[in-house]
Structure formats: C-alpha cells, structure tokens
Amino acid sequence: MLVLGARCLRRIGTAYAGTLLLVQSRRRQILTLAIETSCDDTSVAILEKRDHRRSSNGSSYSFPSTCHLHFHEKITANNSAHGGVHPIVALTSHQENLAALTAKALHNLPNVQSDDGDVSPIPGSTITLHALGRPAIEKQKPDFVSVTRGPGMRSSLTTGLDTAKGLAVAWQVPLVGVNHMQAHALTPRLVSALNDRADNANLAHEPYPAFPFLSLLVSGGHTLLLRTSALTTHTILATTTDIAIGDCIDKIARIVLPSEITNATSEISYGRLLEQFAFPNGSDDYNYTAPTTRAEEIARKQTKWTWALPPPLAETRSGLKSRSMEYSFSGLGSAVKRLCDSNPTMSTPERIELAREAFRLTFEHLASRVGWALTSLSEKGGQGQDVKTLVVSGGVASNGYLRTVLRSFLTARGFPHIGLSFPPVELCTDNAAMIAWAGMEMWEAGGESGLGCRALRKWSLDPLVEDGEILGAGCWKRREGHDD
Ligand code: AMP
Ligand code: ZN
C-alpha cells in the first residue's frame, strides 16, 4: 500500500508540504492536465505551477502568480428528467463530452516557447497538435496527468480514469489518482496560489491556509467536518448519519418553491433557487442574530404562522438533549414536508419564511458542531490552538446566508479569530482545477499512481473509517527521481 518514502511523508506532514519546489530537468515549472468525472460534471483543467525564483539570466519571470489555469471547463449532465443524478445519464454525458473537452484543452497547453527566457524544450517534453489546413503547433507536454480516482459513482469515475491512463501512456508521463474530497479540502490553497503574485510579501509563497485547518465540506453528496493537519492526514470530526445537506436542501426546495419556479428550470440542484427565493434582496433580507447559548439554539422559534421547525438533533428520542458530533438533516426535511402537506395552498410569504427557517436551522446545525470541534481542539492545548481557519467548500458553500450564519455564530461562541475561507463558487462545486491542484501537491510530495489503479466508489479521508486513508488505497508509488 504505502510507498511514499518516510522522509517524504514527514515532509508532507510539515509546513514544507505543498512548497517543495521541484526543478524538473531544466524547467522550473510543473504542468498537469486534470480530469474530474466523479458524479455528473465532466471537467478538464490545465494547471501550471512555477517557481518564483529569478531565472538564471537574472530577469524575473513575467508569469505573475505561482499558479496559472490555462484551461478550465465543465459540462454538466442533463438530469432534469430524473429530479436527481441518474448514473446512466451521467455516464452517457461523460462518454459524449470528455474526449472532446480534452481535445479542446490540449490547444490551451502553453506554447513551447516559454516566457521566462531560460527554458528551452527538452527532447520528448512537447506534443505536436495538428489542425486541418493549419501548420502543426508544438505545445508543452504535461509533466503528469491528474484524475479523480474516488469517491464517486464507479462508472463515471472509470470513464475519467481510463481516459487519463490513455493520455499518461501515450505521453509517457506519470498518473496521479486523486481523492475527490481531499481536492475539495485543498481548494483554498489553489485559490491562494492562483492569487499569489510574484511581487508579494510572502517570500516563501506558502499556499494559504497553512496546515492545520478545519474544513466543512457541504455538497449534494457530503456533509463532513474535517481536521486537515497535513496533505494526507485528515480526521473526520463529524459527518451526516442520514442524508447530505445539499440533498436535504434540494428536497426542501422541491416542496417549498412555488411550481412556477421549479417548472421554469432544467436545474436539479435547487439550492441556488431556494436561496434566491428566500432572500430576494440578498443580505438585506438576512436579519440574523446568532444564538449565544446552546439552549437558545435548540429552542423552537415560533413564527407568526404559528408553526416552529424542530432544530436537528436538538433532542434524542429519550428526550435528552443531544450533543453528539454528528449531523442529521432528514428530520428537518420531513418536518417541512408535513407542514406543506397540511397546507397545500400556503401563501408565498409563508413559503419564504419556511425557506428562511429551514436555511437557518441547517446552517446553525453545521455551525454548532464546528464550535464544539474548536472548543475540544483548544482544550487539547497547542494541537487545537494552531487551527486558525475554517475552509467551507462544496456547492452549499456558495450560499451567502451560510457565510453570515457561520461568521456570526462562531463570533458569538468565542471564536472571532477563526478565519473563514470560501473558495469562489466555480471552485466550490465539482471541478477539475481542484483535482489538478491536489494532484500537484501529491506529485510534489513524491507520489504517483500505478497504471493498474482502479476507481474507488468509497474512499474516506480518515484512516479510522472503513475504506479510509488517502495513502491506504493501493497503487500509490514513489515518483521516480523524487528527492526524498
Ligand atoms: P456539489 O455536490 O458540490 O456539486 O453541490 C451541489 C449541491 O449544492 C446541490 O445540492 C445544490 O442544491 C447545493 N447548492 C448549490 N448552490 C446552493 C446555494 N446557493 N444554496 C444552498 N445550496 C446550494
Ligand atoms: Zn464534490
């Protein structure tokens, strides 16, 4: 299983992780083509990372940031007829789109003539693109291919993985099979590298946030609170015991949104529509004050319509207040359904209030476990106190009200110093850029995947969970020539 060297792993586990600058042959750059097909999004990216050091002829690079995305596109399968992701529809869409998207991406590879002056093509480091009626173009060949290996739908993953293997074999370059959840967790580090300018004060060009940090991954398929202490060391602090938060929001949206809104869209992810419906004037509609105590948080809030939604996991069946480090969303979804079923002609203002209350309770539920995790980590002394950032990613992280609730809640509970990091929306949802970045970090740390690696439907980040641990999945090998 684990083939990355011990020293290499020690480095991965320290502040060096992600900053081991690689000088491959004569180039001070790394280039990867990445493929993401874990669910219903087909996405391809080309990411380049450069060393900021001056070139040997003394001139500084004109390339302005640590990282540059040369290409990033995605195509989402049309699942509107199914009201949810249908595995065959997703597979068909990958089969129809992945090869064409990859072919398009190749034209966006950097040209061989680089802009840093001291780089000359190394034999075998270029690929030649031929287009009908045009002269052939020489492009830089990616140093390796990154691809999502899991977790996700096996058939979808396999389409991407097999395509990536084909490219790696044809180009004679390594393959890096990436854990999709690790990639979500590392996304803010990609964002910081994309924004990191050569002339900034961060001379070490450390990606932000530095390890350790907490991550809340909130998507259509996951609700995870993670502590990430190093590139490959992640501990699950809380996860859902039933449905994912995005799934819950989509179910509530289908019930609460007036039919004229749902009928007018081909989207199946209704979260964005529910947010617009609940808060048509954005933050002007929030009017949010965080509860300062747990008692206040779990008290049912009576609305002017006489109903009050139950906060998730406020009580166990025996009536005892629950303080478990877990999430649960299905109860709230059922409560909303019962309300709407009992009042099929519910007015729009009442529906708006219902949507707001559903958002408030799901987001406070998220926040309460983050608060407990921070309390417990800080009680452990140094280990917890060094957490300075909460990363929030996944599709639900694009919700503006979530940002307000989390910030207010953590401040009210004694954590005003914990910074919140939300990647931009296009990098919050499934995308190949994050796979490219995670592949880059793993590759720089000395890892690559064997060509026999297979798609993994389940692949937890946490070693304590069955099918867990990033390096626990077979087929990792130490990259040839990597200086351990
Ligand atoms: P992902 O699985 O990361 O692609 O995210 C998709 C999920 O995020 C779906 O369940 C969406 O309904 C949800 N989502 C997307 N935008 C929003 C939003 N603005 N508010 C709440 N949920 C959202
Ligand atoms: Zn995802």
Coordinates of C-alpha atoms and ligand atoms in Angstrom, one line a residue:
M1 CA 0.0 0.0 0.0
L2 CA 2.1 2.9 1.2
V3 CA 5.0 3.5 -1.0
L4 CA 5.8 7.2 -0.4
G5 CA 9.1 7.3 1.5
A6 CA 9.3 8.0 5.2
R7 CA 11.2 11.3 4.9
C8 CA 8.9 12.3 2.1
L9 CA 5.9 11.6 4.3
R10 CA 7.5 13.5 7.2
R11 CA 7.8 16.4 4.8
I12 CA 4.2 16.0 3.7
G13 CA 3.3 16.3 7.3
T14 CA 5.1 19.6 7.9
A15 CA 4.9 23.1 6.7
Y16 CA 7.0 22.0 3.8
A17 CA 4.0 20.2 2.3
G18 CA 2.9 21.9 -0.9
T19 CA 6.0 24.0 -1.1
L20 CA 8.6 21.5 -2.1
L21 CA 9.8 23.3 -5.2
L22 CA 10.6 21.0 -8.0
V23 CA 13.1 21.7 -10.6
Q24 CA 12.4 19.1 -13.2
S25 CA 15.1 18.8 -15.7
R26 CA 15.8 22.4 -16.8
R27 CA 12.3 23.6 -16.1
R28 CA 11.1 25.5 -13.1
Q29 CA 7.5 24.7 -13.7
I30 CA 5.1 21.9 -13.4
L31 CA 2.3 21.3 -15.7
T32 CA -0.7 18.9 -15.3
L33 CA -3.8 18.1 -17.2
A34 CA -6.6 17.1 -14.9
I35 CA -9.9 15.2 -15.3
E36 CA -12.9 15.1 -13.0
T37 CA -15.8 12.8 -13.6
S38 CA -16.8 11.6 -10.2
C39 CA -20.5 12.5 -10.5
D40 CA -22.4 14.3 -13.2
D41 CA -19.9 17.0 -14.1
T42 CA -17.3 16.4 -16.9
S43 CA -14.5 18.7 -16.2
V44 CA -11.0 19.2 -17.6
A45 CA -8.3 21.6 -16.5
I46 CA -4.7 22.5 -17.3
L47 CA -2.8 24.0 -14.4
E48 CA 0.8 25.2 -14.3
K49 CA 2.8 26.0 -11.2
R50 CA 6.0 27.9 -11.3
D51 CA 8.9 28.6 -9.0
H52 CA 9.0 32.3 -8.3
R53 CA 12.8 32.4 -8.1
R54 CA 14.6 34.5 -10.6
S55 CA 15.7 32.9 -13.7
S56 CA 19.4 32.2 -14.2
N57 CA 19.8 35.2 -16.5
G58 CA 18.7 37.4 -13.6
S59 CA 15.4 38.5 -15.1
S60 CA 12.3 37.9 -13.1
Y61 CA 9.5 35.9 -14.6
S62 CA 6.7 37.7 -16.4
F63 CA 4.4 34.9 -15.3
P64 CA 2.6 36.8 -12.5
S65 CA 1.5 34.2 -10.0
T66 CA 2.5 30.9 -8.5
C67 CA -0.1 29.1 -10.5
H68 CA -1.9 29.7 -13.7
L69 CA -5.0 27.9 -15.0
H70 CA -4.5 27.7 -18.8
F71 CA -7.9 25.9 -19.3
H72 CA -10.8 25.0 -17.1
E73 CA -14.2 23.9 -18.4
K74 CA -17.0 21.7 -17.3
I75 CA -20.2 20.2 -18.8
T76 CA -23.0 19.0 -16.5
A77 CA -25.2 16.1 -17.5
N78 CA -28.8 17.0 -18.0
N79 CA -30.6 15.1 -15.3
S80 CA -33.7 17.2 -15.3
A81 CA -36.0 14.3 -16.3
H82 CA -34.9 12.4 -13.1
G83 CA -35.0 15.0 -10.4
G84 CA -31.6 13.8 -9.2
V85 CA -28.4 12.5 -10.6
H86 CA -29.0 9.3 -12.7
P87 CA -25.9 7.2 -13.1
I88 CA -26.6 6.2 -16.7
V89 CA -27.3 9.8 -17.7
A90 CA -24.1 10.9 -16.0
L91 CA -22.1 8.1 -17.7
T92 CA -23.5 8.9 -21.1
S93 CA -22.7 12.6 -20.7
H94 CA -19.1 11.7 -19.7
Q95 CA -18.8 9.4 -22.7
E96 CA -20.2 12.1 -25.1
N97 CA -18.2 15.0 -23.7
L98 CA -14.9 14.0 -22.1
A99 CA -12.8 13.3 -25.2
A100 CA -14.0 16.4 -27.0
L101 CA -13.3 18.6 -23.9
T102 CA -9.8 17.0 -23.5
A103 CA -9.1 17.7 -27.2
K104 CA -10.1 21.3 -26.7
A105 CA -8.0 21.6 -23.6
L106 CA -4.8 20.5 -25.5
H107 CA -5.0 23.6 -27.6
N108 CA -4.7 25.6 -24.4
L109 CA -1.4 23.9 -23.3
P110 CA 1.3 26.5 -23.1
N111 CA 3.3 27.0 -26.2
V112 CA 6.8 25.6 -26.2
Q113 CA 8.4 29.0 -26.4
S114 CA 8.1 29.9 -22.7
D115 CA 8.2 33.5 -21.4
D116 CA 10.9 33.0 -18.8
G117 CA 13.8 33.2 -21.1
D118 CA 16.0 30.4 -19.8
V119 CA 13.7 27.5 -20.8
S120 CA 14.5 25.5 -23.9
P121 CA 12.5 22.5 -25.0
I122 CA 13.8 19.2 -23.6
P123 CA 13.6 16.3 -26.1
G124 CA 10.3 14.5 -25.5
S125 CA 8.8 17.3 -23.5
T126 CA 6.5 18.6 -26.2
I127 CA 3.4 17.4 -28.1
T128 CA 2.5 18.4 -31.6
L129 CA -1.0 19.4 -32.4
H130 CA -2.3 19.1 -35.9
A131 CA -5.3 21.0 -37.1
L132 CA -6.7 20.6 -40.6
G133 CA -5.3 23.2 -43.0
R134 CA -3.1 24.8 -40.3
P135 CA 0.6 24.4 -39.5
A136 CA 1.4 22.0 -36.7
I137 CA 1.8 23.6 -33.3
E138 CA 4.3 22.5 -30.7
K139 CA 2.8 22.5 -27.1
Q140 CA 4.4 21.8 -23.8
K141 CA 3.6 18.2 -22.7
P142 CA 2.1 17.9 -19.2
D143 CA 4.5 16.5 -16.6
F144 CA 1.8 14.2 -15.3
V145 CA -1.9 13.6 -15.6
S146 CA -4.2 14.1 -12.6
V147 CA -7.6 12.4 -12.4
T148 CA -10.3 11.8 -9.8
R149 CA -10.0 8.2 -8.6
G150 CA -12.7 8.3 -6.0
P151 CA -15.0 8.5 -4.1
G152 CA -17.9 8.8 -6.5
M153 CA -20.0 6.8 -9.0
R154 CA -17.8 3.9 -10.2
S155 CA -18.9 4.1 -13.9
S156 CA -18.4 7.8 -14.1
L157 CA -15.0 7.6 -12.3
T158 CA -13.9 4.9 -14.6
T159 CA -14.6 6.9 -17.8
G160 CA -12.2 9.7 -16.5
L161 CA -9.7 7.3 -15.1
D162 CA -9.4 5.3 -18.3
T163 CA -9.1 8.4 -20.4
A164 CA -6.3 9.7 -18.0
K165 CA -4.5 6.4 -18.2
G166 CA -4.6 6.6 -22.0
L167 CA -3.1 10.1 -22.0
A168 CA -0.4 9.1 -19.5
V169 CA 0.6 6.1 -21.6
A170 CA 0.6 8.0 -24.8
W171 CA 2.6 10.8 -23.4
Q172 CA 4.8 8.6 -21.3
V173 CA 4.2 10.6 -18.1
P174 CA 3.0 9.6 -14.6
L175 CA -0.6 9.4 -13.5
V176 CA -1.8 10.8 -10.1
G177 CA -5.2 9.3 -8.9
V178 CA -6.7 12.0 -6.7
N179 CA -9.1 11.7 -3.8
H180 CA -12.0 14.0 -4.6
M181 CA -12.7 15.0 -1.0
Q182 CA -9.0 15.8 -0.4
A183 CA -9.2 18.0 -3.5
H184 CA -12.3 19.9 -2.1
A185 CA -10.4 20.4 1.2
L186 CA -7.3 21.8 -0.6
T187 CA -9.2 24.1 -2.9
P188 CA -8.4 27.3 -0.9
R189 CA -4.7 26.6 -1.3
L190 CA -5.2 26.5 -5.1
V191 CA -7.1 29.8 -4.8
S192 CA -4.2 31.3 -2.8
A193 CA -1.7 30.1 -5.3
L194 CA -3.7 31.5 -8.2
N195 CA -3.8 34.9 -6.4
D196 CA -0.2 34.7 -5.1
R197 CA 1.7 37.3 -7.0
A198 CA 5.4 37.1 -7.6
D199 CA 5.9 40.5 -6.0
N200 CA 4.0 39.9 -2.8
A201 CA 5.5 39.8 0.7
N202 CA 5.0 36.1 1.1
L203 CA 8.5 35.2 0.0
A204 CA 8.1 31.6 0.8
H205 CA 4.9 31.6 -1.4
E206 CA 3.3 29.2 1.1
P207 CA -0.2 28.3 0.0
Y208 CA -2.9 29.5 2.4
P209 CA -4.3 28.2 4.6
A210 CA -1.3 26.5 6.2
F211 CA -1.9 23.2 7.9
P212 CA -3.7 22.5 10.2
F213 CA -7.1 23.8 9.4
L214 CA -10.7 22.7 9.7
S215 CA -12.8 22.0 6.6
L216 CA -16.6 21.9 6.2
L217 CA -17.4 20.1 3.0
V218 CA -21.1 20.7 2.2
S219 CA -22.3 19.3 -1.1
G220 CA -25.0 17.3 -2.7
G221 CA -23.4 14.1 -1.6
H222 CA -21.4 15.0 1.6
T223 CA -21.5 16.8 4.9
L224 CA -18.1 16.5 6.5
L225 CA -16.3 18.4 9.2
L226 CA -12.6 17.6 8.8
R227 CA -9.4 18.5 10.6
T228 CA -6.7 18.6 8.0
S229 CA -3.3 18.5 9.7
A230 CA -1.2 17.7 6.7
L231 CA -1.5 16.9 3.0
T232 CA -2.6 13.3 3.5
T233 CA -3.7 13.5 7.2
H234 CA -7.3 14.2 7.6
T235 CA -9.6 13.3 10.6
I236 CA -13.4 13.3 10.3
L237 CA -14.8 15.2 13.2
A238 CA -18.4 15.0 12.2
T239 CA -20.4 13.5 9.3
T240 CA -24.1 13.0 8.5
T241 CA -25.9 10.0 9.8
D242 CA -28.6 10.2 7.1
I243 CA -28.7 12.5 4.0
A244 CA -26.2 15.1 2.9
I245 CA -27.0 18.8 3.5
G246 CA -27.3 19.6 -0.3
D247 CA -29.7 16.6 -0.7
C248 CA -31.8 18.0 2.2
I249 CA -31.8 21.5 0.7
D250 CA -32.8 20.1 -2.7
K251 CA -35.7 18.1 -1.2
I252 CA -36.9 21.1 0.8
A253 CA -36.7 23.3 -2.3
R254 CA -38.8 20.9 -4.3
I255 CA -41.5 21.1 -1.7
V256 CA -41.3 24.8 -0.8
L257 CA -40.6 26.5 -4.1
P258 CA -43.8 27.5 -6.0
S259 CA -44.2 25.3 -9.0
E260 CA -43.8 28.2 -11.4
I261 CA -40.2 28.4 -10.3
T262 CA -39.4 24.7 -10.4
N263 CA -41.2 24.2 -13.8
A264 CA -39.2 27.0 -15.4
T265 CA -35.8 25.4 -14.8
S266 CA -33.9 22.4 -16.1
E267 CA -31.6 22.6 -13.0
I268 CA -31.9 19.7 -10.5
S269 CA -29.7 21.4 -7.9
Y270 CA -32.4 23.7 -6.4
G271 CA -30.3 25.2 -3.6
R272 CA -29.4 28.3 -5.5
L273 CA -33.1 28.8 -6.5
L274 CA -34.2 28.3 -2.9
E275 CA -31.6 30.9 -1.7
Q276 CA -32.9 33.5 -4.3
F277 CA -36.5 32.7 -3.2
A278 CA -35.8 33.0 0.5
F279 CA -33.6 36.2 0.2
P280 CA -34.6 38.1 -3.0
N281 CA -32.7 41.2 -1.7
G282 CA -29.6 39.2 -0.6
S283 CA -28.0 40.2 2.7
D284 CA -30.6 42.9 3.2
D285 CA -33.1 40.1 4.0
Y286 CA -30.9 38.2 6.5
N287 CA -31.6 40.0 9.8
Y288 CA -29.6 37.3 11.6
T289 CA -28.5 37.2 15.2
A290 CA -26.7 34.1 16.4
P291 CA -27.8 32.3 19.5
T292 CA -25.3 32.9 22.3
T293 CA -26.1 29.6 24.1
R294 CA -27.0 26.1 23.2
A295 CA -30.3 26.4 25.0
E296 CA -31.2 29.4 22.8
E297 CA -30.0 27.5 19.7
I298 CA -32.3 24.4 20.3
A299 CA -35.4 26.3 21.4
R300 CA -38.1 26.1 18.8
K301 CA -38.7 29.5 17.3
Q302 CA -42.4 30.2 16.9
T303 CA -43.2 32.1 13.6
K304 CA -46.2 34.4 13.0
W305 CA -47.7 31.5 11.0
T306 CA -47.9 29.5 14.3
W307 CA -45.5 26.7 13.3
A308 CA -42.0 26.2 14.5
L309 CA -39.5 23.9 12.8
P310 CA -37.5 21.5 15.0
P311 CA -33.7 22.1 15.2
P312 CA -31.9 19.0 14.0
L313 CA -30.7 16.7 16.8
A314 CA -32.0 19.0 19.5
E315 CA -33.3 16.1 21.4
T316 CA -32.8 12.4 21.3
R317 CA -35.8 10.0 21.3
S318 CA -35.5 9.7 25.1
G319 CA -35.9 13.5 25.4
L320 CA -32.3 14.2 26.4
K321 CA -30.5 17.0 24.7
S322 CA -28.1 15.6 22.1
R323 CA -24.5 16.8 22.0
S324 CA -23.3 14.2 19.5
M325 CA -20.6 15.2 16.9
E326 CA -22.8 14.2 14.0
Y327 CA -25.1 15.8 11.5
S328 CA -28.7 14.8 10.6
F329 CA -30.9 16.5 8.1
S330 CA -33.7 14.1 7.2
G331 CA -35.8 15.1 10.2
L332 CA -35.9 18.7 9.2
G333 CA -36.8 17.7 5.6
S334 CA -39.7 15.6 6.9
A335 CA -41.0 18.4 9.2
V336 CA -41.0 20.8 6.2
K337 CA -42.9 18.2 4.1
R338 CA -45.5 17.7 6.8
L339 CA -46.1 21.4 7.0
C340 CA -46.5 21.8 3.3
D341 CA -48.7 18.7 3.0
S342 CA -51.0 20.1 5.7
N343 CA -51.3 23.4 3.9
P344 CA -51.2 22.8 0.1
T345 CA -52.3 26.4 -0.6
M346 CA -49.6 28.0 1.5
S347 CA -49.0 31.6 0.6
T348 CA -45.8 32.9 -0.9
P349 CA -44.8 35.0 2.2
E350 CA -45.3 31.9 4.4
R351 CA -43.2 29.8 2.0
I352 CA -40.4 32.4 2.1
E353 CA -40.4 32.3 5.9
L354 CA -40.3 28.5 5.7
A355 CA -37.3 28.6 3.4
R356 CA -35.5 31.1 5.7
E357 CA -36.2 29.0 8.8
A358 CA -35.0 25.8 7.0
F359 CA -31.8 27.5 6.0
R360 CA -31.2 29.0 9.4
L361 CA -31.6 25.6 11.2
T362 CA -29.5 23.6 8.7
F363 CA -26.7 26.2 8.9
E364 CA -26.8 26.6 12.7
H365 CA -26.7 22.8 12.9
L366 CA -23.4 22.9 10.9
A367 CA -22.1 25.8 13.0
S368 CA -22.8 24.2 16.4
R369 CA -20.5 21.2 15.6
V370 CA -17.8 23.5 14.3
G371 CA -18.0 25.4 17.6
W372 CA -17.7 22.1 19.6
A373 CA -14.8 20.9 17.5
L374 CA -12.9 24.2 18.1
T375 CA -13.7 24.1 21.8
S376 CA -12.5 20.5 22.0
L377 CA -9.3 21.2 20.0
S378 CA -8.4 24.2 22.1
E379 CA -8.9 22.2 25.3
K380 CA -6.2 19.9 24.0
G381 CA -3.8 22.8 24.1
G382 CA -1.4 23.5 21.3
Q383 CA -2.8 21.0 19.0
G384 CA -6.1 22.9 18.7
Q385 CA -4.9 26.4 19.2
D386 CA -3.0 26.3 15.9
V387 CA -6.2 26.0 13.9
K388 CA -6.8 29.4 12.6
T389 CA -9.0 28.8 9.6
L390 CA -12.3 27.1 8.7
V391 CA -12.5 26.2 5.0
V392 CA -16.0 25.9 3.7
S393 CA -16.4 24.2 0.3
G394 CA -18.9 22.2 -1.8
G395 CA -21.9 23.5 -3.6
V396 CA -23.8 24.7 -0.5
A397 CA -20.8 26.9 0.4
S398 CA -21.9 29.3 -2.4
N399 CA -24.8 30.3 -0.2
G400 CA -24.4 33.9 1.1
Y401 CA -26.6 33.3 4.2
L402 CA -24.4 30.4 5.2
R403 CA -21.4 32.7 5.3
T404 CA -23.3 35.2 7.6
V405 CA -24.6 32.5 9.9
L406 CA -21.2 30.8 10.3
R407 CA -19.4 34.1 10.9
S408 CA -21.9 35.4 13.4
F409 CA -22.3 32.0 15.2
L410 CA -18.6 31.4 15.7
T411 CA -18.1 35.0 16.9
A412 CA -21.0 34.7 19.3
R413 CA -19.5 31.4 20.7
G414 CA -16.0 32.8 21.3
F415 CA -14.2 32.2 18.0
P416 CA -14.0 35.6 16.3
H417 CA -10.3 34.9 15.5
I418 CA -11.1 31.9 13.3
G419 CA -11.0 33.0 9.7
L420 CA -13.5 31.6 7.2
S421 CA -12.2 30.7 3.8
F422 CA -14.8 30.2 1.0
P423 CA -13.4 29.4 -2.4
P424 CA -15.2 31.1 -5.3
V425 CA -18.4 29.4 -6.4
E426 CA -16.9 27.9 -9.6
L427 CA -14.3 26.2 -7.5
C428 CA -16.7 25.2 -4.7
T429 CA -18.7 22.8 -6.9
D430 CA -17.1 19.8 -8.6
N431 CA -14.3 20.9 -10.9
A432 CA -11.1 19.7 -12.5
A433 CA -9.0 22.6 -11.3
M434 CA -9.1 21.3 -7.7
I435 CA -8.1 17.9 -9.0
A436 CA -5.2 19.4 -10.8
W437 CA -4.1 21.2 -7.6
A438 CA -4.5 18.2 -5.3
G439 CA -2.6 16.1 -8.0
M440 CA 0.1 18.8 -8.0
E441 CA 0.5 18.7 -4.2
M442 CA 0.7 14.9 -4.1
W443 CA 3.1 14.8 -7.0
E444 CA 5.4 17.4 -5.4
A445 CA 5.4 15.3 -2.3
G446 CA 6.7 12.4 -4.3
G447 CA 3.5 10.4 -5.1
E448 CA 2.2 8.9 -8.3
S449 CA -0.3 6.2 -9.0
G450 CA 0.3 2.9 -10.8
L451 CA -1.4 2.3 -14.1
G452 CA -3.3 -0.6 -12.6
C453 CA -5.2 1.7 -10.1
R454 CA -9.0 1.3 -10.2
A455 CA -11.8 3.7 -9.5
L456 CA -12.9 3.7 -5.9
R457 CA -16.6 4.2 -5.1
K458 CA -15.8 4.7 -1.5
W459 CA -12.5 6.2 -0.3
S460 CA -12.7 8.0 3.0
L461 CA -10.1 10.5 4.0
D462 CA -10.0 9.2 7.6
P463 CA -7.8 6.2 8.4
L464 CA -10.3 5.2 11.2
V465 CA -13.1 4.7 8.7
E466 CA -13.5 1.6 6.6
D467 CA -12.1 2.2 3.0
G468 CA -10.2 5.1 4.7
E469 CA -7.0 7.0 4.3
I470 CA -5.6 8.6 1.2
L471 CA -2.4 6.6 1.2
G472 CA -4.3 3.5 2.3
A473 CA -5.7 3.0 -1.2
G474 CA -3.5 0.6 -3.2
C475 CA -1.4 1.6 -6.2
W476 CA 0.4 4.6 -4.8
K477 CA 4.1 4.6 -5.7
R478 CA 7.0 6.8 -5.0
R479 CA 7.7 9.0 -8.0
E480 CA 10.9 8.1 -9.8
G481 CA 13.6 10.6 -9.3
H482 CA 11.9 12.4 -6.4
D483 CA 14.4 13.6 -3.9
D484 CA 13.2 12.2 -0.6
Ligands
AMP1 P1 -21.9 19.8 -5.3 O1 -22.4 18.4 -4.9 O2 -20.6 20.2 -4.6 O3 -21.8 19.9 -6.8 O4 -23.0 20.8 -4.9 C1 -24.4 20.7 -5.3 C2 -25.3 20.9 -4.1 O5 -25.1 22.3 -3.6 C3 -26.7 20.8 -4.5 O6 -27.4 20.0 -3.5 C4 -27.2 22.2 -4.6 O7 -28.6 22.4 -4.3 C5 -26.4 22.9 -3.5 N1 -26.3 24.3 -3.7 C6 -25.8 24.9 -4.8 N2 -25.9 26.3 -4.6 C7 -26.5 26.5 -3.4 C8 -26.9 27.6 -2.7 N3 -26.8 28.9 -3.2 N4 -27.5 27.4 -1.5 C9 -27.7 26.2 -1.0 N5 -27.3 25.1 -1.6 C10 -26.8 25.2 -2.8
ZN2 ZN -17.7 17.2 -4.8

